[in-house]
PDB file of C-alpha atoms in Angstrom:
ATOM      1  CA  UNK A   1      -4.117  15.254  -6.256  1.00  0.00           C
ATOM      2  CA  UNK A   2      -7.752  15.375  -7.381  1.00  0.00           C
ATOM      3  CA  UNK A   3     -10.089  17.683  -5.517  1.00  0.00           C
ATOM      4  CA  UNK A   4     -13.310  15.944  -4.516  1.00  0.00           C
ATOM      5  CA  UNK A   5     -15.335  18.623  -6.274  1.00  0.00           C
ATOM      6  CA  UNK A   6     -13.562  17.883  -9.558  1.00  0.00           C
ATOM      7  CA  UNK A   7     -14.298  14.151  -9.567  1.00  0.00           C
ATOM      8  CA  UNK A   8     -17.398  14.319 -11.830  1.00  0.00           C
ATOM      9  CA  UNK A   9     -15.446  16.338 -14.403  1.00  0.00           C
ATOM     10  CA  UNK A  10     -12.470  14.012 -14.087  1.00  0.00           C
ATOM     11  CA  UNK A  11     -14.750  11.027 -14.645  1.00  0.00           C
ATOM     12  CA  UNK A  12     -16.268  12.580 -17.779  1.00  0.00           C
ATOM     13  CA  UNK A  13     -12.851  13.380 -19.203  1.00  0.00           C
ATOM     14  CA  UNK A  14     -11.580   9.923 -18.308  1.00  0.00           C
ATOM     15  CA  UNK A  15     -14.434   8.245 -20.122  1.00  0.00           C
ATOM     16  CA  UNK A  16     -13.873  10.400 -23.189  1.00  0.00           C
ATOM     17  CA  UNK A  17     -10.167   9.621 -23.213  1.00  0.00           C
ATOM     18  CA  UNK A  18     -10.722   5.900 -22.766  1.00  0.00           C
ATOM     19  CA  UNK A  19     -13.286   5.783 -25.547  1.00  0.00           C
ATOM     20  CA  UNK A  20     -10.980   7.670 -27.915  1.00  0.00           C
ATOM     21  CA  UNK A  21      -8.002   5.437 -27.146  1.00  0.00           C
ATOM     22  CA  UNK A  22      -9.738   2.086 -26.815  1.00  0.00           C
ATOM     23  CA  UNK A  23      -8.824   0.873 -30.297  1.00  0.00           C
ATOM     24  CA  UNK A  24      -5.346   2.380 -30.516  1.00  0.00           C
ATOM     25  CA  UNK A  25      -2.379   0.034 -31.012  1.00  0.00           C
ATOM     26  CA  UNK A  26       1.361   0.464 -30.838  1.00  0.00           C
ATOM     27  CA  UNK A  27       3.024   3.071 -28.668  1.00  0.00           C
ATOM     28  CA  UNK A  28      -0.291   4.710 -27.831  1.00  0.00           C
ATOM     29  CA  UNK A  29      -1.528   1.505 -26.181  1.00  0.00           C
ATOM     30  CA  UNK A  30       0.360   2.535 -23.071  1.00  0.00           C
ATOM     31  CA  UNK A  31      -1.624   5.753 -23.049  1.00  0.00           C
ATOM     32  CA  UNK A  32      -4.870   3.790 -23.288  1.00  0.00           C
ATOM     33  CA  UNK A  33      -3.703   1.646 -20.401  1.00  0.00           C
ATOM     34  CA  UNK A  34      -2.952   4.743 -18.346  1.00  0.00           C
ATOM     35  CA  UNK A  35      -6.359   6.210 -19.153  1.00  0.00           C
ATOM     36  CA  UNK A  36      -8.036   3.017 -17.938  1.00  0.00           C
ATOM     37  CA  UNK A  37      -6.100   3.125 -14.700  1.00  0.00           C
ATOM     38  CA  UNK A  38      -6.801   6.825 -14.091  1.00  0.00           C
ATOM     39  CA  UNK A  39     -10.535   6.410 -14.703  1.00  0.00           C
ATOM     40  CA  UNK A  40     -10.625   3.448 -12.341  1.00  0.00           C
ATOM     41  CA  UNK A  41      -9.032   5.555  -9.596  1.00  0.00           C
ATOM     42  CA  UNK A  42     -11.631   8.310 -10.091  1.00  0.00           C
ATOM     43  CA  UNK A  43     -14.522   5.827 -10.087  1.00  0.00           C
ATOM     44  CA  UNK A  44     -13.238   4.228  -6.921  1.00  0.00           C
ATOM     45  CA  UNK A  45     -13.072   7.604  -5.202  1.00  0.00           C
ATOM     46  CA  UNK A  46     -16.624   8.307  -6.324  1.00  0.00           C
ATOM     47  CA  UNK A  47     -17.816   5.051  -4.778  1.00  0.00           C
ATOM     48  CA  UNK A  48     -18.435   3.173  -8.033  1.00  0.00           C
ATOM     49  CA  UNK A  49     -16.471   0.229  -6.718  1.00  0.00           C
ATOM     50  CA  UNK A  50     -17.778  -2.491  -9.048  1.00  0.00           C
ATOM     51  CA  UNK A  51     -16.980  -0.569 -12.235  1.00  0.00           C
ATOM     52  CA  UNK A  52     -13.654   0.587 -10.803  1.00  0.00           C
ATOM     53  CA  UNK A  53     -12.704  -2.987  -9.971  1.00  0.00           C
ATOM     54  CA  UNK A  54     -13.614  -4.108 -13.480  1.00  0.00           C
ATOM     55  CA  UNK A  55     -11.324  -1.456 -14.967  1.00  0.00           C
ATOM     56  CA  UNK A  56      -8.538  -2.346 -12.555  1.00  0.00           C
ATOM     57  CA  UNK A  57      -8.894  -6.002 -13.535  1.00  0.00           C
ATOM     58  CA  UNK A  58      -8.692  -5.058 -17.229  1.00  0.00           C
ATOM     59  CA  UNK A  59      -5.664  -2.858 -16.555  1.00  0.00           C
ATOM     60  CA  UNK A  60      -3.876  -5.638 -14.726  1.00  0.00           C
ATOM     61  CA  UNK A  61      -4.737  -8.227 -17.395  1.00  0.00           C
ATOM     62  CA  UNK A  62      -3.636  -6.009 -20.281  1.00  0.00           C
ATOM     63  CA  UNK A  63      -0.474  -5.002 -18.446  1.00  0.00           C
ATOM     64  CA  UNK A  64       0.420  -8.663 -18.045  1.00  0.00           C
ATOM     65  CA  UNK A  65      -0.060  -9.251 -21.765  1.00  0.00           C
ATOM     66  CA  UNK A  66       2.486  -6.614 -22.719  1.00  0.00           C
ATOM     67  CA  UNK A  67       6.250  -6.659 -22.264  1.00  0.00           C
ATOM     68  CA  UNK A  68       7.312  -7.274 -18.654  1.00  0.00           C
ATOM     69  CA  UNK A  69       7.491  -4.016 -16.745  1.00  0.00           C
ATOM     70  CA  UNK A  70       9.841  -3.258 -13.890  1.00  0.00           C
ATOM     71  CA  UNK A  71       9.641   0.532 -13.744  1.00  0.00           C
ATOM     72  CA  UNK A  72       8.789   2.422 -10.584  1.00  0.00           C
ATOM     73  CA  UNK A  73       5.629   3.952 -12.052  1.00  0.00           C
ATOM     74  CA  UNK A  74       4.229   0.472 -12.633  1.00  0.00           C
ATOM     75  CA  UNK A  75       5.280  -0.602  -9.128  1.00  0.00           C
ATOM     76  CA  UNK A  76       3.485   2.410  -7.662  1.00  0.00           C
ATOM     77  CA  UNK A  77       0.344   1.507  -9.599  1.00  0.00           C
ATOM     78  CA  UNK A  78       0.540  -2.045  -8.230  1.00  0.00           C
ATOM     79  CA  UNK A  79       0.931  -0.583  -4.752  1.00  0.00           C
ATOM     80  CA  UNK A  80      -2.160   1.574  -5.196  1.00  0.00           C
ATOM     81  CA  UNK A  81      -4.152  -1.427  -6.396  1.00  0.00           C
ATOM     82  CA  UNK A  82      -2.979  -3.442  -3.403  1.00  0.00           C
ATOM     83  CA  UNK A  83      -4.161  -0.734  -1.017  1.00  0.00           C
ATOM     84  CA  UNK A  84      -7.574  -0.687  -2.728  1.00  0.00           C
ATOM     85  CA  UNK A  85      -7.722  -4.494  -2.506  1.00  0.00           C
ATOM     86  CA  UNK A  86      -7.138  -4.184   1.233  1.00  0.00           C
ATOM     87  CA  UNK A  87     -10.048  -1.762   1.512  1.00  0.00           C
ATOM     88  CA  UNK A  88     -12.196  -4.333  -0.276  1.00  0.00           C
ATOM     89  CA  UNK A  89     -10.877  -7.011   2.128  1.00  0.00           C
ATOM     90  CA  UNK A  90      -9.372  -8.951  -0.792  1.00  0.00           C
ATOM     91  CA  UNK A  91      -6.280  -9.936   1.151  1.00  0.00           C
ATOM     92  CA  UNK A  92      -5.030 -12.603  -1.260  1.00  0.00           C
ATOM     93  CA  UNK A  93      -5.128 -10.117  -4.128  1.00  0.00           C
ATOM     94  CA  UNK A  94      -3.503  -7.425  -1.988  1.00  0.00           C
ATOM     95  CA  UNK A  95      -0.711  -9.784  -0.986  1.00  0.00           C
ATOM     96  CA  UNK A  96       0.024 -10.724  -4.601  1.00  0.00           C
ATOM     97  CA  UNK A  97       0.113  -7.086  -5.709  1.00  0.00           C
ATOM     98  CA  UNK A  98       2.294  -6.036  -2.769  1.00  0.00           C
ATOM     99  CA  UNK A  99       4.749  -8.835  -3.552  1.00  0.00           C
ATOM    100  CA  UNK A 100       4.979  -7.820  -7.201  1.00  0.00           C
ATOM    101  CA  UNK A 101       5.519  -4.180  -6.265  1.00  0.00           C
ATOM    102  CA  UNK A 102       8.089  -5.131  -3.632  1.00  0.00           C
ATOM    103  CA  UNK A 103      10.200  -7.113  -6.089  1.00  0.00           C
ATOM    104  CA  UNK A 104      10.399  -4.074  -8.401  1.00  0.00           C
ATOM    105  CA  UNK A 105      11.171  -1.646  -5.582  1.00  0.00           C
ATOM    106  CA  UNK A 106      13.914  -3.911  -4.259  1.00  0.00           C
ATOM    107  CA  UNK A 107      15.473  -4.279  -7.702  1.00  0.00           C
ATOM    108  CA  UNK A 108      15.267  -0.593  -8.573  1.00  0.00           C
ATOM    109  CA  UNK A 109      15.914   1.043  -5.197  1.00  0.00           C
ATOM    110  CA  UNK A 110      17.839  -1.586  -3.250  1.00  0.00           C
ATOM    111  CA  UNK A 111      16.713  -3.758  -0.320  1.00  0.00           C
ATOM    112  CA  UNK A 112      17.383  -1.108   2.348  1.00  0.00           C
ATOM    113  CA  UNK A 113      15.560   1.824   0.743  1.00  0.00           C
ATOM    114  CA  UNK A 114      12.909   3.583   2.826  1.00  0.00           C
ATOM    115  CA  UNK A 115      10.136   2.726   0.348  1.00  0.00           C
ATOM    116  CA  UNK A 116      11.144  -0.927   0.444  1.00  0.00           C
ATOM    117  CA  UNK A 117      11.001  -0.945   4.241  1.00  0.00           C
ATOM    118  CA  UNK A 118       7.544   0.648   4.163  1.00  0.00           C
ATOM    119  CA  UNK A 119       6.307  -1.946   1.694  1.00  0.00           C
ATOM    120  CA  UNK A 120       7.735  -4.739   3.836  1.00  0.00           C
ATOM    121  CA  UNK A 121       5.571  -3.457   6.680  1.00  0.00           C
ATOM    122  CA  UNK A 122       2.428  -3.312   4.517  1.00  0.00           C
ATOM    123  CA  UNK A 123       3.006  -6.828   3.228  1.00  0.00           C
ATOM    124  CA  UNK A 124       3.692  -8.109   6.744  1.00  0.00           C
ATOM    125  CA  UNK A 125       0.342  -6.771   7.934  1.00  0.00           C
ATOM    126  CA  UNK A 126      -1.525  -8.430   5.057  1.00  0.00           C
ATOM    127  CA  UNK A 127       0.296 -11.721   5.585  1.00  0.00           C
ATOM    128  CA  UNK A 128      -0.579 -11.751   9.265  1.00  0.00           C
ATOM    129  CA  UNK A 129      -4.242 -10.835   8.716  1.00  0.00           C
ATOM    130  CA  UNK A 130      -4.585 -13.513   6.032  1.00  0.00           C
ATOM    131  CA  UNK A 131      -3.489 -16.225   8.468  1.00  0.00           C
ATOM    132  CA  UNK A 132       0.255 -16.286   7.798  1.00  0.00           C
ATOM    133  CA  UNK A 133       1.233 -15.198  11.295  1.00  0.00           C
ATOM    134  CA  UNK A 134       4.743 -16.658  11.278  1.00  0.00           C
ATOM    135  CA  UNK A 135       5.686 -15.105   7.957  1.00  0.00           C
ATOM    136  CA  UNK A 136       4.003 -11.821   8.846  1.00  0.00           C
ATOM    137  CA  UNK A 137       5.810 -11.541  12.156  1.00  0.00           C
ATOM    138  CA  UNK A 138       9.182 -12.326  10.589  1.00  0.00           C
ATOM    139  CA  UNK A 139       8.570  -9.655   7.964  1.00  0.00           C
ATOM    140  CA  UNK A 140       7.503  -7.133  10.625  1.00  0.00           C
ATOM    141  CA  UNK A 141      10.757  -7.750  12.483  1.00  0.00           C
ATOM    142  CA  UNK A 142      12.715  -7.294   9.257  1.00  0.00           C
ATOM    143  CA  UNK A 143      10.863  -4.044   8.468  1.00  0.00           C
ATOM    144  CA  UNK A 144      11.474  -2.705  11.978  1.00  0.00           C
ATOM    145  CA  UNK A 145      15.182  -3.543  11.688  1.00  0.00           C
ATOM    146  CA  UNK A 146      15.393  -1.693   8.369  1.00  0.00           C
ATOM    147  CA  UNK A 147      13.499   1.325   9.661  1.00  0.00           C
ATOM    148  CA  UNK A 148      15.631   1.582  12.800  1.00  0.00           C
ATOM    149  CA  UNK A 149      18.669   1.825  10.537  1.00  0.00           C
ATOM    150  CA  UNK A 150      17.156   4.551   8.338  1.00  0.00           C
ATOM    151  CA  UNK A 151      17.548   7.608  10.536  1.00  0.00           C
ATOM    152  CA  UNK A 152      15.884  10.061  10.734  1.00  0.00           C
ATOM    153  CA  UNK A 153      13.749   9.668   7.606  1.00  0.00           C
ATOM    154  CA  UNK A 154      12.400   6.281   8.632  1.00  0.00           C
ATOM    155  CA  UNK A 155      11.319   7.122  12.165  1.00  0.00           C
ATOM    156  CA  UNK A 156       7.688   7.974  11.472  1.00  0.00           C
ATOM    157  CA  UNK A 157       7.340   4.783   9.458  1.00  0.00           C
ATOM    158  CA  UNK A 158       9.082   2.927  12.280  1.00  0.00           C
ATOM    159  CA  UNK A 159       6.416   4.199  14.658  1.00  0.00           C
ATOM    160  CA  UNK A 160       3.665   3.043  12.287  1.00  0.00           C
ATOM    161  CA  UNK A 161       5.311  -0.355  11.879  1.00  0.00           C
ATOM    162  CA  UNK A 162       5.603  -0.903  15.623  1.00  0.00           C
ATOM    163  CA  UNK A 163       2.004   0.144  16.234  1.00  0.00           C
ATOM    164  CA  UNK A 164       0.683  -2.103  13.462  1.00  0.00           C
ATOM    165  CA  UNK A 165       2.881  -4.944  14.713  1.00  0.00           C
ATOM    166  CA  UNK A 166       1.321  -4.413  18.144  1.00  0.00           C
ATOM    167  CA  UNK A 167      -2.200  -4.529  16.704  1.00  0.00           C
ATOM    168  CA  UNK A 168      -1.510  -7.892  15.096  1.00  0.00           C
ATOM    169  CA  UNK A 169       0.027  -9.255  18.279  1.00  0.00           C
ATOM    170  CA  UNK A 170      -3.065  -8.099  20.163  1.00  0.00           C
ATOM    171  CA  UNK A 171      -5.381  -9.851  17.702  1.00  0.00           C
ATOM    172  CA  UNK A 172      -3.332 -12.997  18.294  1.00  0.00           C
ATOM    173  CA  UNK A 173      -3.900 -12.686  22.040  1.00  0.00           C
ATOM    174  CA  UNK A 174      -0.284 -11.797  22.807  1.00  0.00           C
ATOM    175  CA  UNK A 175      -1.216  -8.729  24.829  1.00  0.00           C
ATOM    176  CA  UNK A 176       1.996  -8.274  26.814  1.00  0.00           C
ATOM    177  CA  UNK A 177       4.086  -8.218  23.639  1.00  0.00           C
ATOM    178  CA  UNK A 178       1.462  -6.059  21.930  1.00  0.00           C
ATOM    179  CA  UNK A 179       1.637  -3.457  24.687  1.00  0.00           C
ATOM    180  CA  UNK A 180       5.442  -3.426  24.519  1.00  0.00           C
ATOM    181  CA  UNK A 181       5.472  -2.876  20.741  1.00  0.00           C
ATOM    182  CA  UNK A 182       2.802  -0.165  21.024  1.00  0.00           C
ATOM    183  CA  UNK A 183       4.782   1.572  23.748  1.00  0.00           C
ATOM    184  CA  UNK A 184       7.870   1.548  21.513  1.00  0.00           C
ATOM    185  CA  UNK A 185       5.879   2.950  18.632  1.00  0.00           C
ATOM    186  CA  UNK A 186       4.357   5.688  20.733  1.00  0.00           C
ATOM    187  CA  UNK A 187       7.728   6.629  22.180  1.00  0.00           C
ATOM    188  CA  UNK A 188       9.189   6.962  18.686  1.00  0.00           C
ATOM    189  CA  UNK A 189       6.199   9.090  17.664  1.00  0.00           C
ATOM    190  CA  UNK A 190       6.578  11.258  20.787  1.00  0.00           C
ATOM    191  CA  UNK A 191      10.247  11.850  20.033  1.00  0.00           C
ATOM    192  CA  UNK A 192       9.352  13.014  16.529  1.00  0.00           C
ATOM    193  CA  UNK A 193       6.389  15.289  17.128  1.00  0.00           C
ATOM    194  CA  UNK A 194       7.141  16.325  20.708  1.00  0.00           C
ATOM    195  CA  UNK A 195       3.686  15.438  22.030  1.00  0.00           C
ATOM    196  CA  UNK A 196       3.372  14.558  25.710  1.00  0.00           C
ATOM    197  CA  UNK A 197       3.313  10.789  26.241  1.00  0.00           C
ATOM    198  CA  UNK A 198       0.054  11.049  28.164  1.00  0.00           C
ATOM    199  CA  UNK A 199      -1.676  12.362  25.066  1.00  0.00           C
ATOM    200  CA  UNK A 200      -0.371   9.441  23.054  1.00  0.00           C
ATOM    201  CA  UNK A 201      -1.182   6.787  25.645  1.00  0.00           C
ATOM    202  CA  UNK A 202      -4.738   6.530  24.303  1.00  0.00           C
ATOM    203  CA  UNK A 203      -3.256   4.791  21.290  1.00  0.00           C
ATOM    204  CA  UNK A 204      -2.512   1.799  23.512  1.00  0.00           C
ATOM    205  CA  UNK A 205      -6.100   1.279  24.610  1.00  0.00           C
ATOM    206  CA  UNK A 206      -7.531  -2.108  23.823  1.00  0.00           C
ATOM    207  CA  UNK A 207      -4.193  -3.884  23.575  1.00  0.00           C
TER     208      UNK A 207
END
């Protein structure tokens, strides 16, 4: 994990590495691709969003030109890009990246793995917020079912899924259902961390 104080140095080193590797072919091309991705992450954290997005776009384009990748490292990079796309409110891009990452996770880890269930939740939220309420709700229900079955490792994610599900229901005007899902999520969270329910009840405000 990069310390915020080291970001300028990390940026300088990233630029040097990218410049040195820019013209390299063969096996080292993967290294150049990794350097581009790493620099983009640093730039994004420094607030240079336009340049970071340009590098991410180049990384994605060059990755697509190479042999098809289905490794978990690549899936994690797609996941990170999807999260950044969400921050930029590029929901269509985020959805596409989440779907690509999900297909790799499902193939490599199996459809009931904890990481797959978490990604199902993230994709469900993006689908719903991009106007695909029916598909998003169905995926939320699927994610919740998976997370209920993954005990105890999946319980914190289950709480997050229920709370996010409730937020989307609330935005759709379905306040009774939203309150019920939020209450479930808060109860799961309370059972995990042992916090009094009254302290958690503030999480239901506005539903």
